[in-house]
Tab-separated table of C-alpha atoms and ligand atoms in Angstrom:
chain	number	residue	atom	x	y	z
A	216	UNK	CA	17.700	44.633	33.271
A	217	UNK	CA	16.057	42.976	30.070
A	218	UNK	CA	17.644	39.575	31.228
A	219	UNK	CA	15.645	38.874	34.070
A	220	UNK	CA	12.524	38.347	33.000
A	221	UNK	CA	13.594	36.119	30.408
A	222	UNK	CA	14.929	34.064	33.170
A	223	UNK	CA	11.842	33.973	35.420
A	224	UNK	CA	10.246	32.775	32.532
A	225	UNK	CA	12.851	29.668	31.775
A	226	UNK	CA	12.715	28.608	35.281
A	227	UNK	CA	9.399	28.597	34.781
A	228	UNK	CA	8.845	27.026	31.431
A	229	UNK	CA	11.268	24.422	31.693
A	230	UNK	CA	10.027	22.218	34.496
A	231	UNK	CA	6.716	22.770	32.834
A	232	UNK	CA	7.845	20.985	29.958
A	233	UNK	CA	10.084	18.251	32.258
A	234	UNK	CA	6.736	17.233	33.780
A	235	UNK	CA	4.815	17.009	30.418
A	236	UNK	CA	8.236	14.532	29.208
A	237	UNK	CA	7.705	12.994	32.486
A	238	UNK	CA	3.935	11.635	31.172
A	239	UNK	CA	1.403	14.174	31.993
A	240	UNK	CA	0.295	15.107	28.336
A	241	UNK	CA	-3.075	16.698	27.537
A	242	UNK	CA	-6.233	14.601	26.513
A	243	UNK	CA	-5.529	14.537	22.307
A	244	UNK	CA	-1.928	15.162	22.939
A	245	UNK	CA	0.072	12.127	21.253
A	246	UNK	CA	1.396	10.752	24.238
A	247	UNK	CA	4.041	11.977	25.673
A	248	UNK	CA	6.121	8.903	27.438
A	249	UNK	CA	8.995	7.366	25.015
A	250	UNK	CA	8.960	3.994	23.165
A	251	UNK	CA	8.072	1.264	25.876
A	252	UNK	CA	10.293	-1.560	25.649
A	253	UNK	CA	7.957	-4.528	25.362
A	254	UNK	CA	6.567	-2.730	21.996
A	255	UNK	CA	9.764	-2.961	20.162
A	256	UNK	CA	10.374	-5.365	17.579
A	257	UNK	CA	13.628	-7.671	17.737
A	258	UNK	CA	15.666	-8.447	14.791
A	259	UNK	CA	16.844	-12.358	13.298
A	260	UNK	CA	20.249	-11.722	13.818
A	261	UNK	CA	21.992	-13.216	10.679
A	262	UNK	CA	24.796	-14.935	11.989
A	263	UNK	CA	26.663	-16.365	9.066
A	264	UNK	CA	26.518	-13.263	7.551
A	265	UNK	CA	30.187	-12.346	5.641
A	266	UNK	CA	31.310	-9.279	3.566
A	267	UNK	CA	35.178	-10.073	3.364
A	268	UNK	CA	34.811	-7.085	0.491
A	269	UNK	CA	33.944	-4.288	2.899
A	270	UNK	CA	37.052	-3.041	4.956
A	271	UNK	CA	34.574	-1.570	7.647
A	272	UNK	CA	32.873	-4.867	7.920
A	273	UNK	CA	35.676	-6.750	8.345
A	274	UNK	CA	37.415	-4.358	11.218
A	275	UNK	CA	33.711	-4.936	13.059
A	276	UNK	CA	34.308	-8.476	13.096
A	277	UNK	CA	37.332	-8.926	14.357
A	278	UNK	CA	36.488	-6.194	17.083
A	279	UNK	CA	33.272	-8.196	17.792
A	280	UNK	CA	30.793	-5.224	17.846
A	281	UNK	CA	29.763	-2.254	15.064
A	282	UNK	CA	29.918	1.136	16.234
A	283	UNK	CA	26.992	3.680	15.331
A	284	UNK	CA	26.767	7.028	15.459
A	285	UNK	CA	23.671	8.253	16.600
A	286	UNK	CA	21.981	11.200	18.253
A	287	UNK	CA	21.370	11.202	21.520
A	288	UNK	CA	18.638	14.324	22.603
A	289	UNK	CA	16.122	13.616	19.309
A	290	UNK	CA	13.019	12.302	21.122
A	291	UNK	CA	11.043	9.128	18.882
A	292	UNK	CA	14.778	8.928	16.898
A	293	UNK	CA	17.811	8.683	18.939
A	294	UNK	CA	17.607	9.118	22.688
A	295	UNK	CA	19.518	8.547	25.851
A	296	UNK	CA	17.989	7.801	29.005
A	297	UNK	CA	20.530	9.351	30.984
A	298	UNK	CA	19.566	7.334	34.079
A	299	UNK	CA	19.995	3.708	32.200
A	300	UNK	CA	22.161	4.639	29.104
A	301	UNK	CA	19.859	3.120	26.657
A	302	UNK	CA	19.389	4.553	23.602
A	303	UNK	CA	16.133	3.991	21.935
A	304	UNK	CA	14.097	5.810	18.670
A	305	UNK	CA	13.299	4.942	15.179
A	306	UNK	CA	17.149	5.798	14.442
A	307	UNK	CA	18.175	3.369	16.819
A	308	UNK	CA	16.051	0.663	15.815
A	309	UNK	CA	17.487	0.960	12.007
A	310	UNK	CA	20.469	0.787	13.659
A	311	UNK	CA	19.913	-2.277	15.385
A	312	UNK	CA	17.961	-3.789	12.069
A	313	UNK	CA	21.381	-2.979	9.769
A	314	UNK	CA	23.213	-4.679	12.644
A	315	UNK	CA	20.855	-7.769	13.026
A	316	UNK	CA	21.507	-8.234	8.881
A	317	UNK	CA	25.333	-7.537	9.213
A	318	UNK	CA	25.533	-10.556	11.970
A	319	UNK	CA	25.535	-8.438	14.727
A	320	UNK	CA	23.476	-8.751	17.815
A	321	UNK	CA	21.844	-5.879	19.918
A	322	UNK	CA	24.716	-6.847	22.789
A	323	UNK	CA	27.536	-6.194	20.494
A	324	UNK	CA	26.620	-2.814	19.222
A	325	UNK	CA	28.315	0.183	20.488
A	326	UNK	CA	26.022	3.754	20.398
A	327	UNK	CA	28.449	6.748	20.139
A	328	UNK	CA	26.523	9.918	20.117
A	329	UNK	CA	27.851	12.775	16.926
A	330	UNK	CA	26.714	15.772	16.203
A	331	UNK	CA	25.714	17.044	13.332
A	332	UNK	CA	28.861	18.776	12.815
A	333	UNK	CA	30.776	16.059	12.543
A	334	UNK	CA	29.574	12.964	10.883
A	335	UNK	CA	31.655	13.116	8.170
A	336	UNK	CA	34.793	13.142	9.988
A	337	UNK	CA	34.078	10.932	12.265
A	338	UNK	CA	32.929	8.359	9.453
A	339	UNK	CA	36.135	9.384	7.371
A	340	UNK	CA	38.600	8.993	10.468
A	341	UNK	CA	36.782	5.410	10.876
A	342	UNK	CA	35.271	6.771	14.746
A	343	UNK	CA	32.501	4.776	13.748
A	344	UNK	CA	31.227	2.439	10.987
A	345	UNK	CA	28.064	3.575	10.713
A	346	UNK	CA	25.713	7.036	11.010
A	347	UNK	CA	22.061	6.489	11.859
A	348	UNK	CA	20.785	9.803	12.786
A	349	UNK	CA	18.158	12.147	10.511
A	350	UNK	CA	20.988	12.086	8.524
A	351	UNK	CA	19.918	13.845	4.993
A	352	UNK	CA	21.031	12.139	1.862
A	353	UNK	CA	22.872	14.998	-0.636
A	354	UNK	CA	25.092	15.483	-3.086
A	355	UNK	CA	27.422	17.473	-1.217
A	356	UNK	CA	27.923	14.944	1.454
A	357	UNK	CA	28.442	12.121	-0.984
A	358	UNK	CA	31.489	13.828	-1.734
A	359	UNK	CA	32.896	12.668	1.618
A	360	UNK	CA	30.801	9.953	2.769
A	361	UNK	CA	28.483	7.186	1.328
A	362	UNK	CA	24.401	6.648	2.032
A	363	UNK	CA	22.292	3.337	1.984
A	364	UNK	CA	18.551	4.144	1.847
A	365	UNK	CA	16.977	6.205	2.227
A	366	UNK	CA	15.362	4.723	4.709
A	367	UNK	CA	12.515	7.551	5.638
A	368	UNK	CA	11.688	11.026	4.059
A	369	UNK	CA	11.358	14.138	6.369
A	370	UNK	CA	10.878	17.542	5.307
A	371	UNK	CA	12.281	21.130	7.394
A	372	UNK	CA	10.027	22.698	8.909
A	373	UNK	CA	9.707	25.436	12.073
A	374	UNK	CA	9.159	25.305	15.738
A	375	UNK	CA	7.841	28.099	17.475
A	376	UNK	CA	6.522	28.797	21.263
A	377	UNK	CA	2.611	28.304	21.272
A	378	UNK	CA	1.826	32.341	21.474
A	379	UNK	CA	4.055	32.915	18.739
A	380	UNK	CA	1.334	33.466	15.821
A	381	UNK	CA	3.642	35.681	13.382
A	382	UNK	CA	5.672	32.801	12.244
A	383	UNK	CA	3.662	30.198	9.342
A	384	UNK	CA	6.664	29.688	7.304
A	385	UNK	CA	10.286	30.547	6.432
A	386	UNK	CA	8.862	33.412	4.505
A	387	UNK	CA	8.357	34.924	8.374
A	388	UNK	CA	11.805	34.756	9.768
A	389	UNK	CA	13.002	38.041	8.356
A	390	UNK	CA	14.751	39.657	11.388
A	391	UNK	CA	14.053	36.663	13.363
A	392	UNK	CA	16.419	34.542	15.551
A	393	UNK	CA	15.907	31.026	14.156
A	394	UNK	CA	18.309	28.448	15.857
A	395	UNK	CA	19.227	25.223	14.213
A	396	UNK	CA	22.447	22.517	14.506
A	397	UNK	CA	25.699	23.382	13.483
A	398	UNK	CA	26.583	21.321	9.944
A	399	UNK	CA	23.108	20.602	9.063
A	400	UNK	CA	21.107	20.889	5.928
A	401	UNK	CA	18.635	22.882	7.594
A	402	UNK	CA	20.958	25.790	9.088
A	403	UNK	CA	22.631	25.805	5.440
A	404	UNK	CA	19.033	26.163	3.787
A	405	UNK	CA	18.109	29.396	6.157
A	406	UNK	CA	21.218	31.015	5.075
A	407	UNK	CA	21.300	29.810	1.268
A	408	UNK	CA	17.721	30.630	0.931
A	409	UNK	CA	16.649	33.282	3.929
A	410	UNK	CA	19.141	35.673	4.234
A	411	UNK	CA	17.054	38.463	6.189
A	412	UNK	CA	16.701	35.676	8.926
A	413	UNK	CA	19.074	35.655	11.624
A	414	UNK	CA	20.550	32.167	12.269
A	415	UNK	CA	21.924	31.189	15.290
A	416	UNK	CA	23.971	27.477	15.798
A	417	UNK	CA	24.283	24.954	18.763
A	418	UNK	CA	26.147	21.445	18.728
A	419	UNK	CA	22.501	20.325	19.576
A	420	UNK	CA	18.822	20.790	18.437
A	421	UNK	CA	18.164	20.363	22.015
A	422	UNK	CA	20.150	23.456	23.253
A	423	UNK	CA	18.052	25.363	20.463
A	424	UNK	CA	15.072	24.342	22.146
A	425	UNK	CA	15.763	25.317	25.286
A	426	UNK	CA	16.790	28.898	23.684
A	427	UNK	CA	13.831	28.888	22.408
A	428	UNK	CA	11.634	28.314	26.080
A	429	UNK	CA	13.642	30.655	27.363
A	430	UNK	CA	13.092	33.379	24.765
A	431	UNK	CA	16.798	33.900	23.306
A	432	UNK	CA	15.646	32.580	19.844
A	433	UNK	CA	12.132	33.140	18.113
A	434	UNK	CA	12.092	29.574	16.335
A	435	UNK	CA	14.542	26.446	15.764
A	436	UNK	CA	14.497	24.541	12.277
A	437	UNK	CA	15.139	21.448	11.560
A	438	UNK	CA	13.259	18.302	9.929
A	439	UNK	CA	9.441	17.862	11.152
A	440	UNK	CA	10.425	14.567	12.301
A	441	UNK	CA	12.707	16.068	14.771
A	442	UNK	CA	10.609	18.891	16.215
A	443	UNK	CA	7.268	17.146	16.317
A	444	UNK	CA	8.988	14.937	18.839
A	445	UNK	CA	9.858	17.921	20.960
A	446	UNK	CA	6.868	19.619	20.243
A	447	UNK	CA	4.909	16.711	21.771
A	448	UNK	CA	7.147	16.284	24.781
A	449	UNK	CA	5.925	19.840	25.653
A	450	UNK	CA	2.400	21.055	23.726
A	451	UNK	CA	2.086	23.655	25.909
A	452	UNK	CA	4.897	25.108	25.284
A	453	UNK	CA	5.785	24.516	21.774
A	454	UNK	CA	3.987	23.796	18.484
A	455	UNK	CA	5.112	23.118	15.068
A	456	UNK	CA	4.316	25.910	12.321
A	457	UNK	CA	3.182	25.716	8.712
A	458	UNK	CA	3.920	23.093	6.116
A	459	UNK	CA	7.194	21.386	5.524
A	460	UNK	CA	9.354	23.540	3.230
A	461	UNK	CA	12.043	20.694	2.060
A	462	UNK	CA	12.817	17.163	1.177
A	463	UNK	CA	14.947	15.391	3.945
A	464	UNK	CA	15.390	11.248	2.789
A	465	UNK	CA	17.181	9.551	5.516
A	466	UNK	CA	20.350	7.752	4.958
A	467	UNK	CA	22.639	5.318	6.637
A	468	UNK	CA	26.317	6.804	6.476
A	469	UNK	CA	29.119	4.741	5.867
A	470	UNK	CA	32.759	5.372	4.817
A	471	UNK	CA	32.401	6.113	1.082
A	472	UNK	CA	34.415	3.886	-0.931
A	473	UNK	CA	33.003	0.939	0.637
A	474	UNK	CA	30.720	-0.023	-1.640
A	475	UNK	CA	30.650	-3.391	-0.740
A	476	UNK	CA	28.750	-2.383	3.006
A	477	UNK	CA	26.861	0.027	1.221
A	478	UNK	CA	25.196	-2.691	-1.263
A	479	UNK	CA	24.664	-4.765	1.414
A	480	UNK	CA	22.928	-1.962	3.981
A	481	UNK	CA	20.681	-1.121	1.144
A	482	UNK	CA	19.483	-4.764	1.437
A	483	UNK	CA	19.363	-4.680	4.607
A	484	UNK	CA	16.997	-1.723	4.318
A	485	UNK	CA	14.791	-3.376	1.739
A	486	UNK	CA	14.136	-7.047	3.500
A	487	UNK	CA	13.517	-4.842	6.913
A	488	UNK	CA	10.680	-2.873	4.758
A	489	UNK	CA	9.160	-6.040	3.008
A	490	UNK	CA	9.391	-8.326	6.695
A	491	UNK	CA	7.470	-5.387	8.729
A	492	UNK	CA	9.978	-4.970	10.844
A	493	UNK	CA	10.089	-1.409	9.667
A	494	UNK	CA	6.478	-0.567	10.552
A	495	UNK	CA	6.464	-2.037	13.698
A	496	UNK	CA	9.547	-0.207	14.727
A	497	UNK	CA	7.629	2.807	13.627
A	498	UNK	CA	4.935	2.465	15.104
A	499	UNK	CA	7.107	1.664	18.120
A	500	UNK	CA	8.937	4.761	18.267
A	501	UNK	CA	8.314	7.689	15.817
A	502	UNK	CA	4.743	6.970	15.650
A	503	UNK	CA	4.528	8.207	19.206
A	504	UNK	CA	4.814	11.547	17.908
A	505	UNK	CA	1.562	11.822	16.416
A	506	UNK	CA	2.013	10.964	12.578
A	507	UNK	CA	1.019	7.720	10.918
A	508	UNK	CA	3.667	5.250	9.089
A	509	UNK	CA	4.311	6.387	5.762
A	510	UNK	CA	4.956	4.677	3.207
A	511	UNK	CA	9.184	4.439	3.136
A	512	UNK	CA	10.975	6.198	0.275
A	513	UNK	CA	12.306	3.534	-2.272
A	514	UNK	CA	16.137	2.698	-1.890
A	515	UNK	CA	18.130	4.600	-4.059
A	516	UNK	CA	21.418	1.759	-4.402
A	517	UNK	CA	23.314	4.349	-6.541
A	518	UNK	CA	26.270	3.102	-8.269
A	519	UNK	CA	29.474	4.475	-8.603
A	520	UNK	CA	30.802	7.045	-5.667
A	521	UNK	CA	27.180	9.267	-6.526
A	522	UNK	CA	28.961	12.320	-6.462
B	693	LIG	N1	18.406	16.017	8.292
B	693	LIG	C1	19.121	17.223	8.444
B	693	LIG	C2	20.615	17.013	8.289
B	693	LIG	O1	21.046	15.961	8.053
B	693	LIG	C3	18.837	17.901	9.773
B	693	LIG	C4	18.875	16.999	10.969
B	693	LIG	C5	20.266	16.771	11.520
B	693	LIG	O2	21.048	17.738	11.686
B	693	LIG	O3	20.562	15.624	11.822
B	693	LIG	O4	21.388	17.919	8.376
């Protein structure tokens, strides 16, 4: 049976790459631990902040606490220790910076963890009043929802097991199982722009990555922000291949005819950039992946519903 193998080889693999999570990263591997507490920045919490304009504001107050969408298995974004329930990443401190400007405190912010799949809905059905979660600005999507940002720039790119040295690019996936997240602009790029590859979809980036340790997938896309974060939870296992092969700029999702919230996220975004909070959060969180803070992508404060 072809199966087994493949299965000696997860069991294997995977606590391999538990105990590199766990701490125990090579000498000139970024470390490998997540973003320690005492290193993150907090936020002035503006507390006579008002926006009787936005709808989605408004609810929020009288409920007493914002609810964000986030991801919850994107290491250096949006992560959930499942032993405390604390969320932490670069996603979740924008979060908790658009919160701090909106007048609401760290304590009064509820994480709810989406998938890919369904941001838009759950932004449309008013789930939650926010998305912060490598969610890609685009024109399609602006046709349901509405962005503030961006707020960082990422770019697709591939992750492949170390010994893999046929794959440098999405040129290379012809024939090849490449796994990436239901709904996203990365499995819609592989199949708009790759057809010999052979796409395969998950809820999660995370169940792509285990596919991939255990051999049932040949490489998972998604943004280089994403994957360099797995990639250095695991360096022996995994490493990211070629150059980036798209433009990914970061926005904050909100229901889209409130225009009002949007205005006032893009703000948000702006006096976060100019106070440092952003760098420091960076440096905090996504930093720990191994790339310097770039320089963030100027806000876009389109007017109009930017479809
Ligand atoms: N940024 C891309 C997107 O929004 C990929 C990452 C994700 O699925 O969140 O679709």
């Amino acid at each position: 049976m072809r199966r087994t193998p493949r299965l000696a080889a997860a069991v294997l693999l995977v606590p391999a790459a538990l105990a590199l999570a766990a701490g125990c990263g090579r000498e000139g591997s970024p470390p490998a631990k997540g973003p320690r507490p005492g290193d993150l920045p907090s936020y002035h919490v503006d507390s006579g902040f008002s926006l009787p304009a936005s709808p989605t504001w408004t609810a929020a107050h009288r409920r007493g606490s914002l609810v964000v969408g986030v991801k919850d298995d994107q290491p250096y974004l949006g992560e959930r220790d499942p032993a405390t329930g604390t969320y932490s990443g670069f996603d979740i401190e924008i979060a908790r910076m658009a919160a701090a400007s909106l007048g609401f405190p760290v304590d009064r912010i509820t994480f709810k963890a989406i998938a890919s799949a369904n941001r838009e809905t759950s932004l449309a059905n008013g789930q939650i009043d926010l998305y912060v979660g490598t969610y890609t600005i685009n024109a399609l999507r602006k046709r349901q929802v509405g962005f503030a940002g961006p707020y960082y720039l990422a770019g697709q790119g591939l992750l492949v097991r170390s010994d893999e040295h046929g794959i440098g690019g999405p040129r290379d996936l012809a024939g090849k199982k490449v796994c990436s997240a239901a709904g996203s602009s990365s499995i819609q790029r592989i199949e708009a722009d790759y057809p010999d590859a052979r796409p395969v979809t998950y809820d999660t980036y995370s169940v792509c990555v285990d596919n991939l340790l255990t051999y049932q997938v040949d490489a998972v896309t998604t943004d280089d922000s994403i994957l360099l974060g797995y990639a250095a939870k695991a360096p022996e296992e995994m490493k990211v291949a070629g150059r980036p092969f798209s433009k990914e700029p970061y926005g904050i999702g909100l229901s889209k005819g409130d225009t009002a919230l949007r205005y006032a996220l893009d703000d948000a975004v702006v006096a976060h950039e100019r106070n440092g909070d952003w760098k420091r959060a960076y440096a905090a969180t996504l930093g720990l992946s191994g790339v310097p803070a770039p320089t963030p992508p100027p806000v876009d404060r389109y007017r109009g519903s930017g479809a």
